[in-house]
Short mmCIF file of C-alpha atoms in Angstrom, two decimals:
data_model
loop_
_atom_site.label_atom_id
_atom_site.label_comp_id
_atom_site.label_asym_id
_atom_site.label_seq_id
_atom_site.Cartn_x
_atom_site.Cartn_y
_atom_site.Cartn_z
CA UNK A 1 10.76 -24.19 -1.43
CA UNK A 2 11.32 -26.83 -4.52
CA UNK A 3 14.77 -27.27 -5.55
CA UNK A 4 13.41 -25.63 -9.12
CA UNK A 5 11.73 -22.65 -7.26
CA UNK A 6 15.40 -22.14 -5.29
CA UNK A 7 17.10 -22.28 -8.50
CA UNK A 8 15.02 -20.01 -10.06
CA UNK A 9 15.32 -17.50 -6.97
CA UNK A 10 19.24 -17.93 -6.85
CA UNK A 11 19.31 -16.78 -11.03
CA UNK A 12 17.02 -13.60 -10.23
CA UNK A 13 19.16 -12.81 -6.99
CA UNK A 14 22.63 -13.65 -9.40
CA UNK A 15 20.71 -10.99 -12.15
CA UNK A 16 20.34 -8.25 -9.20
CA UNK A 17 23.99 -8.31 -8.17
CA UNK A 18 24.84 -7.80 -11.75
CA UNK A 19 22.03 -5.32 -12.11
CA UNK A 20 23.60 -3.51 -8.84
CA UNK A 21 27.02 -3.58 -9.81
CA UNK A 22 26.62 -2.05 -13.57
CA UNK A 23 23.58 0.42 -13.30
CA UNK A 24 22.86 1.37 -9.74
CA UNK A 25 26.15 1.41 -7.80
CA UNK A 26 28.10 3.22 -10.27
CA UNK A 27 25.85 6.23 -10.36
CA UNK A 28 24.39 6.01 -7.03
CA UNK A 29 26.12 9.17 -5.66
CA UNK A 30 25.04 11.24 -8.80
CA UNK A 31 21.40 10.60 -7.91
CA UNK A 32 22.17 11.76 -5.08
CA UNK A 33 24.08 14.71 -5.63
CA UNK A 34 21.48 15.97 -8.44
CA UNK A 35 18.39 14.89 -6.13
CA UNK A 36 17.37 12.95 -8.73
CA UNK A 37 15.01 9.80 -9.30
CA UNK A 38 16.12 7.58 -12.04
CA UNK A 39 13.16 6.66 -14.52
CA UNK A 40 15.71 5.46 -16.99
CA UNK A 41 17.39 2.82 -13.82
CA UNK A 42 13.87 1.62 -13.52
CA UNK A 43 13.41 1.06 -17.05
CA UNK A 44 16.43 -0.79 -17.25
CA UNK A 45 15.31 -2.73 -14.05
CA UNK A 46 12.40 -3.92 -16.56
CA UNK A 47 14.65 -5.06 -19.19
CA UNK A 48 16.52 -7.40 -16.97
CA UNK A 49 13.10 -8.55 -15.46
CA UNK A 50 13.47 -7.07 -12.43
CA UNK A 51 10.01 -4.95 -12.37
CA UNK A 52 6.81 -8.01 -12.16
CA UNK A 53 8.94 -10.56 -9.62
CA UNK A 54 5.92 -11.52 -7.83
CA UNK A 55 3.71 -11.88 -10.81
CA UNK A 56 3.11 -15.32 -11.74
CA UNK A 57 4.79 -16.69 -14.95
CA UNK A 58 1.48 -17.22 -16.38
CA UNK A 59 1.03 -13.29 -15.92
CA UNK A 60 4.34 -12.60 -17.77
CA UNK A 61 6.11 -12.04 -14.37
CA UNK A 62 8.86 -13.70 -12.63
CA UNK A 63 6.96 -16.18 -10.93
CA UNK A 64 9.00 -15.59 -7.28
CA UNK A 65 7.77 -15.37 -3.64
CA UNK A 66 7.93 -12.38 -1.25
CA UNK A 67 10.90 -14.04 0.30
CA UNK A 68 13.38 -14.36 -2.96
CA UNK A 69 12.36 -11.14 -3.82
CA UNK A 70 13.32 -9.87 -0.58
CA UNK A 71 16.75 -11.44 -0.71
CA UNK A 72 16.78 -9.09 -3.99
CA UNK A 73 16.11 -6.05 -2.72
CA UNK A 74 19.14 -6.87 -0.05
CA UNK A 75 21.22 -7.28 -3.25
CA UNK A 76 19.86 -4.14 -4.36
CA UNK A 77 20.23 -2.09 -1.33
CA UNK A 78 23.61 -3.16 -0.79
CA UNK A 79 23.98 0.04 -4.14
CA UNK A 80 21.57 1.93 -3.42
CA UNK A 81 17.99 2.08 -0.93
CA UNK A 82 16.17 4.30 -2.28
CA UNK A 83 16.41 2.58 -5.58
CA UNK A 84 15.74 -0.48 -4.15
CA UNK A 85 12.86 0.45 -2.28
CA UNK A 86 11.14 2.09 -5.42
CA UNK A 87 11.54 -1.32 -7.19
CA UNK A 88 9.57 -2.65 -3.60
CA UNK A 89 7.05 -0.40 -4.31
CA UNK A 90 6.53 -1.07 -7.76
CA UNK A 91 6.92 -4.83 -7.78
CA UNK A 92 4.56 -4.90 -4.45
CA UNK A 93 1.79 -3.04 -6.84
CA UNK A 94 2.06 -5.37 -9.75
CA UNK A 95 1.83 -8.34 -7.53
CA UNK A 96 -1.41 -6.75 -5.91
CA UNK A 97 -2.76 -6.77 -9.37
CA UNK A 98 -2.32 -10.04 -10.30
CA UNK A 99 -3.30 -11.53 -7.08
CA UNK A 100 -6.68 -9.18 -6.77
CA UNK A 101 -7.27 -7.33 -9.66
CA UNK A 102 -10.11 -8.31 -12.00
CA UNK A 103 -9.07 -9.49 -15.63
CA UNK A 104 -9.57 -6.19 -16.99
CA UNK A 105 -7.14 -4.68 -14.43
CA UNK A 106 -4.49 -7.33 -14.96
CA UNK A 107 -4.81 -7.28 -19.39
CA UNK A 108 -4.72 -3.29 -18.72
CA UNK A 109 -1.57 -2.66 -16.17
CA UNK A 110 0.61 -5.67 -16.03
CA UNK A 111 1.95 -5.87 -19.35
CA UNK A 112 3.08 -2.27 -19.21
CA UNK A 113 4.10 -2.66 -15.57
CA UNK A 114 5.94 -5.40 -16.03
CA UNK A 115 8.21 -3.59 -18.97
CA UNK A 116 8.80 -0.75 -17.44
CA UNK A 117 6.82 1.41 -19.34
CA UNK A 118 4.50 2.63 -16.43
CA UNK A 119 5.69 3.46 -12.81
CA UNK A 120 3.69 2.46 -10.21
CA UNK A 121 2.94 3.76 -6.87
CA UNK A 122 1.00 3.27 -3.44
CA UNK A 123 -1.06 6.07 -1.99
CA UNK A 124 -2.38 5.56 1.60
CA UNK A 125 0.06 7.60 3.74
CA UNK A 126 -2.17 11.60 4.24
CA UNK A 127 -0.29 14.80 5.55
CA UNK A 128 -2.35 14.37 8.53
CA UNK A 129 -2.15 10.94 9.45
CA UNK A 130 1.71 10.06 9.10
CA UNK A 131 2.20 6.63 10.31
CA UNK A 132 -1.58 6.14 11.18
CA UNK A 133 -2.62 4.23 7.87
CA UNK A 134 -6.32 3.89 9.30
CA UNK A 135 -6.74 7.65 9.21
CA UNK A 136 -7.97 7.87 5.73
CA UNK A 137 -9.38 11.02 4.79
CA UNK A 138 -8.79 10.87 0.95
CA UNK A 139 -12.44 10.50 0.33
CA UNK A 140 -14.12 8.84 -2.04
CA UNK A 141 -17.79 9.61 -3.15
CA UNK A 142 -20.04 7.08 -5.52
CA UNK A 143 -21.22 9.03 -8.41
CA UNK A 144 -23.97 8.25 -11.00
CA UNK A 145 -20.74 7.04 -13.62
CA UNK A 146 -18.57 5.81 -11.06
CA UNK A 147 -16.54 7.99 -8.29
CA UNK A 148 -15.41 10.77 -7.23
CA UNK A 149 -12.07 11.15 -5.51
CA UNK A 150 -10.90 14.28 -3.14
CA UNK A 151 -8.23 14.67 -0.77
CA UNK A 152 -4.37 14.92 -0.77
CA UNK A 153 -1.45 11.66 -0.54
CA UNK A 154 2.25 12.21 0.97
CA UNK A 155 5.36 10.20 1.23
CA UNK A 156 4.57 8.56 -2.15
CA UNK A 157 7.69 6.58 -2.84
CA UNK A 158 8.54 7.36 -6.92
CA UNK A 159 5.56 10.36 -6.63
CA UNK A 160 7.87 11.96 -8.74
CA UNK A 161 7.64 9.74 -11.92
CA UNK A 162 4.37 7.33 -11.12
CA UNK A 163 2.35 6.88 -14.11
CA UNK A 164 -0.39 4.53 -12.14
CA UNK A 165 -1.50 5.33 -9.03
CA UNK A 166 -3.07 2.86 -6.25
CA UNK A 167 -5.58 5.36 -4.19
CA UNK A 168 -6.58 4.40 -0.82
CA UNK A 169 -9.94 6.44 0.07
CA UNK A 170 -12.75 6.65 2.29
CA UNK A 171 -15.97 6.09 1.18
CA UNK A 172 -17.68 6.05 4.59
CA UNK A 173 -15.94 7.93 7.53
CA UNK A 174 -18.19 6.88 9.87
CA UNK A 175 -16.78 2.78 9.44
CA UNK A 176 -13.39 3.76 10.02
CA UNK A 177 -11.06 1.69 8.12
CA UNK A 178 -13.58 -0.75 7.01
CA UNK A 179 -15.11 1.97 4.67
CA UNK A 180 -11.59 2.05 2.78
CA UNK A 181 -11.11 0.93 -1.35
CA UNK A 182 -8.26 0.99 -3.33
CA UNK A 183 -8.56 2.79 -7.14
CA UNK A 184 -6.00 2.61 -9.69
CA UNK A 185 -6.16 6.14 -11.62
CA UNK A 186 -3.19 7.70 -14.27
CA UNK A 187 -1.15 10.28 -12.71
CA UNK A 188 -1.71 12.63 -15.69
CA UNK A 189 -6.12 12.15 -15.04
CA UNK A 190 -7.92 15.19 -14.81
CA UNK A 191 -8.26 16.48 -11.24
CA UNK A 192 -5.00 14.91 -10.27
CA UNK A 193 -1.94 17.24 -9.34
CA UNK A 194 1.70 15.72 -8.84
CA UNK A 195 3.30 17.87 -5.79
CA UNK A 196 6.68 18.86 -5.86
CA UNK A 197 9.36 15.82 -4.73
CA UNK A 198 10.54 16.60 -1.18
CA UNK A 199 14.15 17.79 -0.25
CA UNK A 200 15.68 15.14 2.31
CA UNK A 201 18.69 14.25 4.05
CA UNK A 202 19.45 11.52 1.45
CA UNK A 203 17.50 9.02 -0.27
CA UNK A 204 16.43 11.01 -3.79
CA UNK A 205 16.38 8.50 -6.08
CA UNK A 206 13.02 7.13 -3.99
CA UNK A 207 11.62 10.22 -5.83
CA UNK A 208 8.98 11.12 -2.78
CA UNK A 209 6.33 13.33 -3.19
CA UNK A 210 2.75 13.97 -3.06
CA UNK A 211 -0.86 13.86 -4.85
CA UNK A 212 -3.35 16.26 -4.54
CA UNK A 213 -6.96 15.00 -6.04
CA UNK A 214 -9.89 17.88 -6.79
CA UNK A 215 -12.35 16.19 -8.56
CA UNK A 216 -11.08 13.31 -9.97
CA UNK A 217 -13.55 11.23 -11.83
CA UNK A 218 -12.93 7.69 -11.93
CA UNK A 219 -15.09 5.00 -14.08
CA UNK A 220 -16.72 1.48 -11.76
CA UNK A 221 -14.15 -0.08 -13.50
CA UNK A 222 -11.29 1.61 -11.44
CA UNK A 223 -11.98 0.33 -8.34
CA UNK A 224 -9.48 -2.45 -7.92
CA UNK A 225 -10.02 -3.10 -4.04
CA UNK A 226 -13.91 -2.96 -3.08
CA UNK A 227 -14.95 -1.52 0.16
CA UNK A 228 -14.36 -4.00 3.35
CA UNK A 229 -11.18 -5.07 1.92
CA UNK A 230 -8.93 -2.05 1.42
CA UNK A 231 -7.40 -1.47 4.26
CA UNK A 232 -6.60 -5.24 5.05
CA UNK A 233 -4.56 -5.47 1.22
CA UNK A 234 -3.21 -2.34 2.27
CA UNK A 235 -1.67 -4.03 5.56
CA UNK A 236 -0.40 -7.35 3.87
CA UNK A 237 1.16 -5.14 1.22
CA UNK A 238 2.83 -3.00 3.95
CA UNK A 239 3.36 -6.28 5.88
CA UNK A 240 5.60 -7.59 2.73
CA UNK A 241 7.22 -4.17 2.20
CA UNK A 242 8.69 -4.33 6.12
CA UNK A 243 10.27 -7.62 5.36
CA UNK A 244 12.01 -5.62 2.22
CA UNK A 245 12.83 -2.79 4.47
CA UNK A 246 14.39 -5.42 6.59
CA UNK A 247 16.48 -7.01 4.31
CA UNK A 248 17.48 -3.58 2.44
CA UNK A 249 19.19 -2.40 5.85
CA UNK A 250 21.05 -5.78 6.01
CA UNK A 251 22.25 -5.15 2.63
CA UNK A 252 23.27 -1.40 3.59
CA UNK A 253 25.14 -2.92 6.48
CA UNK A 254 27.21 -5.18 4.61
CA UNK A 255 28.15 -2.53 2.21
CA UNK A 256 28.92 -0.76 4.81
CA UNK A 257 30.84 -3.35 6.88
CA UNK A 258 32.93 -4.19 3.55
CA UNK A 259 33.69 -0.51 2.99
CA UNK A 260 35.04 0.57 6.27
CA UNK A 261 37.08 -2.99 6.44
CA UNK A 262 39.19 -2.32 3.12
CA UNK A 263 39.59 1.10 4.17
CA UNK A 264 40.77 0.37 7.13
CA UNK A 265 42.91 -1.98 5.96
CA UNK A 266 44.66 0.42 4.06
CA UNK A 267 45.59 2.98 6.62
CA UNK A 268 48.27 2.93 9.41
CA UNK A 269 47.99 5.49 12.72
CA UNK A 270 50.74 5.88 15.31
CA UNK A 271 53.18 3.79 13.83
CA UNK A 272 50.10 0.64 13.32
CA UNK A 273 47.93 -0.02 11.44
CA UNK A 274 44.20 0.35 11.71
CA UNK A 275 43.05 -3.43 11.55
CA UNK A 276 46.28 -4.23 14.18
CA UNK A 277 44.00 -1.94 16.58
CA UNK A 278 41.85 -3.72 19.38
CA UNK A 279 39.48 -0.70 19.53
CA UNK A 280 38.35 -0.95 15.78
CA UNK A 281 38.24 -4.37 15.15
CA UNK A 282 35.85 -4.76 18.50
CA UNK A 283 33.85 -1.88 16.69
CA UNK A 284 33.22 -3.81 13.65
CA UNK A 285 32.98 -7.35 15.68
CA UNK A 286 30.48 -6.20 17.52
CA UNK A 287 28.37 -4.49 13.98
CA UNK A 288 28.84 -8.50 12.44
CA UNK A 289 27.62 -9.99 15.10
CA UNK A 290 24.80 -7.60 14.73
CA UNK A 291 24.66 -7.84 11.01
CA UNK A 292 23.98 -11.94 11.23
CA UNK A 293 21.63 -11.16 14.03
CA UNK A 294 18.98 -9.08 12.12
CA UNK A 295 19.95 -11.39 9.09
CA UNK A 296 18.63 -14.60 10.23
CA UNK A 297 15.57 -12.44 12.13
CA UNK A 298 14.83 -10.94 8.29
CA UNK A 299 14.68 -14.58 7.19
CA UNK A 300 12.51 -16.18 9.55
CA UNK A 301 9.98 -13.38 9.29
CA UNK A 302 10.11 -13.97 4.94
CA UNK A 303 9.80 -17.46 5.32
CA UNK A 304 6.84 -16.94 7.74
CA UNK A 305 5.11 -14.63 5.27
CA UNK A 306 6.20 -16.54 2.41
CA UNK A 307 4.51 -19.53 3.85
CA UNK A 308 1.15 -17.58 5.25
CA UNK A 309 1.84 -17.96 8.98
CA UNK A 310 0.08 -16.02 10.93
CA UNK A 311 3.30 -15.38 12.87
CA UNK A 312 4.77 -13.53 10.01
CA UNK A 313 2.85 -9.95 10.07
CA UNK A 314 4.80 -9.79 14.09
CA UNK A 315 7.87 -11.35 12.58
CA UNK A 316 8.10 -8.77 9.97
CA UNK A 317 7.32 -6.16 12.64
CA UNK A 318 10.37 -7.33 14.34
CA UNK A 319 12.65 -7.64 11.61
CA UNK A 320 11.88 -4.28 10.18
CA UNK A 321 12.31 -2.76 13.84
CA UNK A 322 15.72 -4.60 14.70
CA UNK A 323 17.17 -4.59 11.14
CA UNK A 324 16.89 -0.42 10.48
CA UNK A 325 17.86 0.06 14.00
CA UNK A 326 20.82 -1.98 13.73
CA UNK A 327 21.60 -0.50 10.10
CA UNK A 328 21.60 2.95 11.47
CA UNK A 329 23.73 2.56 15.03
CA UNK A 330 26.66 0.26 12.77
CA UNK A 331 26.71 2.38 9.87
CA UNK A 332 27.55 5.20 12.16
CA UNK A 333 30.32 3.07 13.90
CA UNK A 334 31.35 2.00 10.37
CA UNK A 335 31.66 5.63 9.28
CA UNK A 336 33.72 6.16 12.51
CA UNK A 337 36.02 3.87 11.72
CA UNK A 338 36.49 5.79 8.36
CA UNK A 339 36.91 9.30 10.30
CA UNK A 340 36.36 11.93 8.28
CA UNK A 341 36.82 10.21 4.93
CA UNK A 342 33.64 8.20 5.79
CA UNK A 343 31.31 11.65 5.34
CA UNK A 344 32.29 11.88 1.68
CA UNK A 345 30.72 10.64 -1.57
CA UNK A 346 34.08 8.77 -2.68
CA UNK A 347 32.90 6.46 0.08
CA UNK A 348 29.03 4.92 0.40
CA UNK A 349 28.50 4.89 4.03
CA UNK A 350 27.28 8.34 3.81
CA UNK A 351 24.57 7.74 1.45
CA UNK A 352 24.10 4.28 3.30
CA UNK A 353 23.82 5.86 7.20
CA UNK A 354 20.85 8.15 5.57
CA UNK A 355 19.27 5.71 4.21
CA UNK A 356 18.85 3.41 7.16
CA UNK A 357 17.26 6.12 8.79
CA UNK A 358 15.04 6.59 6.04
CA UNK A 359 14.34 2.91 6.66
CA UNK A 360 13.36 3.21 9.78
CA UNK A 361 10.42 5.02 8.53
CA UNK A 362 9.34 3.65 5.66
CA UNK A 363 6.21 1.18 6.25
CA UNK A 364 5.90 2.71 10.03
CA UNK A 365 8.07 4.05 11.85
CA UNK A 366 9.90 1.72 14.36
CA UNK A 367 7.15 2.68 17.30
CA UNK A 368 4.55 1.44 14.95
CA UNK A 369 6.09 -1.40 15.33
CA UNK A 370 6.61 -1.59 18.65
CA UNK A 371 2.26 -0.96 18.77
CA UNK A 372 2.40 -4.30 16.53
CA UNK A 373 4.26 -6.15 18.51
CA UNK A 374 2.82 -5.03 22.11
CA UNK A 375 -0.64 -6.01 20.93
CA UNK A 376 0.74 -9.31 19.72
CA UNK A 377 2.27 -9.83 23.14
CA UNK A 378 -0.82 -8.91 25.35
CA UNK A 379 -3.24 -10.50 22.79
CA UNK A 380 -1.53 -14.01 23.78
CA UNK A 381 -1.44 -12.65 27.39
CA UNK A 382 -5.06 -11.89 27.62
#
């Protein structure tokens, strides 16, 4: 990275913490508490150019690679995941666009993606399928005027408020994932239906939900990834989303770290205090060590992406695996540390501990990436 292209990444990542500390931390727990996604957060996100970071300059985006905008969404996360993770999402969609989309799909999205005023969202995940991406069964059928789209979406991170929608389909079962495209339809088209957000342990403001399509008649001119090529996208955009997810849980644990440090600073048991006992600060040795650990794992699978290694789709696998995993065990020793003031919203390691376990499956769960890293291992074996 150029000393210019650092410099530009440190301002953005300077811009976030702001960002974080004046419109995401502060009403983090009320999303929460109301189960609510915040369109107006994201909007705001836009205004301090937060929403088209891997869109070339040229484009009207930021300009950034996958790795400065991961060290972002750490910033990010640090507030608030499920925030963080919608801005993933939606930034991971506008840079899919720019890189692949024909002019007409760049002059017609970007601009509005870019400022906020449309929501974007990727649709591959099926009720049926889970964490098997391959098992498409969406399908989509070539009419005289274009196509025809039928099937049902899930775990669609802001489903709740997308306005465009990136539709992996079938459009031959019988090549597997090679018959998979990509479409980019409105969420308010005919023969779409926007399914109720889901109720979770934490994690509202991702806004999760579903799609239901019956009938939905798209124009040629929709199809953004041709047949052949949409599953692979669909993989190098999940690929760049795991090094997010990776970061995002290093950011939780910090937050976390910091909280249940000052708070245990602060309190005296048994005639010591807290931070005087060996017990606790072993318990939150051990979740540093930890912390710089998945940190510098995180980084070396960014920089691999960032840099198109070949290395970097395991790396990422790794990081993503060893970073929630991490995130979720610590937090839970962080919140023990806390006792029973750790479980309450005055506090965020409560809405932190859920979301690292909504980490862990976002992109795959952790076993898919386990199945990522096996074949890696026996591929160089064989």
């Amino acid at each position: 990275m150029s000393d210019a292209s650092a410099d530009k990444a440190d301002r953005y990542i300077e811009t976030a913490r702001r960002f974080a500390a004046e419109a995401v931390a502060p009403h983090a727990a009320a999303w929460e508490r109301d189960r609510r996604a915040p369109r107006e957060a994201l909007e705001a996100a836009a205004d301090a150019g937060l929403m088209g970071l891997l869109v070339p300059e040229e484009q009207g985006g930021a300009g950034l690679d996958l790795f400065a905008m991961a060290r972002i969404m750490e910033v990010l996360a640090a507030a608030d995941l499920a925030f963080a993770f919608s801005l993933v999402v939606h930034n991971n969609l506008a840079g899919n666009i720019a890189r692949n989309g024909a002019p007409h799909h760049r002059e017609a999205h970007l601009p509005d993606l870019i400022a906020g005023r449309r929501i974007g969202a990727f649709l591959l995940t099926e009720p049926q399928g889970g964490s098997d991406a391959a098992n498409v069964q969406t399908i989509a059928t070539k009419t005289e005027i274009g196509w025809r789209i039928d099937g049902e979406k899930a775990w669609v991170t802001s489903g709740s408020h997308a306005d465009l929608l990136s539709i992996y389909a079938q459009t031959d079962p019988v090549a597997g994932h090679r018959g998979v495209a990509c479409f980019l339809a409105a969420a308010d088209a005919p023969g779409v239906e926007r399914l109720p957000a889901y109720a979770m342990l934490g994690g509202h403001a991702l806004g999760a939900g579903g799609f239901r399509f019956d009938g939905l008649e798209l124009p040629d001119s929709a199809l953004f990834i041709p047949v052949g090529r949409g599953f692979s996208v669909a993989m190098q955009g999940i690929d760049l989303a795991r090094v997010n997810v990776a970061y995002s849980a290093c950011g939780m644990l910090r937050a976390g770290l910091d909280a249940a440090i000052a708070f245990a600073s602060q309190r005296a048991l048994f005639g010591t205090r807290n931070t005087e006992k060996q017990g606790i600060q072993w318990i939150l040795a051990d979740a540093a060590s930890e912390l710089e650990a998945a940190s510098a794992l995180a980084a070396k699978a960014g920089a691999a992406l960032a840099a198109g290694d070949p290395e970097g789709r395991v790396l990422a696998a790794h990081a993503k695996k060893y970073a929630t995993r991490v995130a979720f065990d610590r937090l839970n020793d962080c919140m023990q540390v806390m006792g029973a003031w750790g479980l309450t919203h005055d506090h965020p390691v409560a809405r932190h501990l859920a979301g690292a376990k909504i980490a862990q499956y976002l992109d795959g769960a952790n076993e898919i990436q386990n199945i990522v890293i096996s074949r890696a291992l026996f591929g160089s074996a064989a």
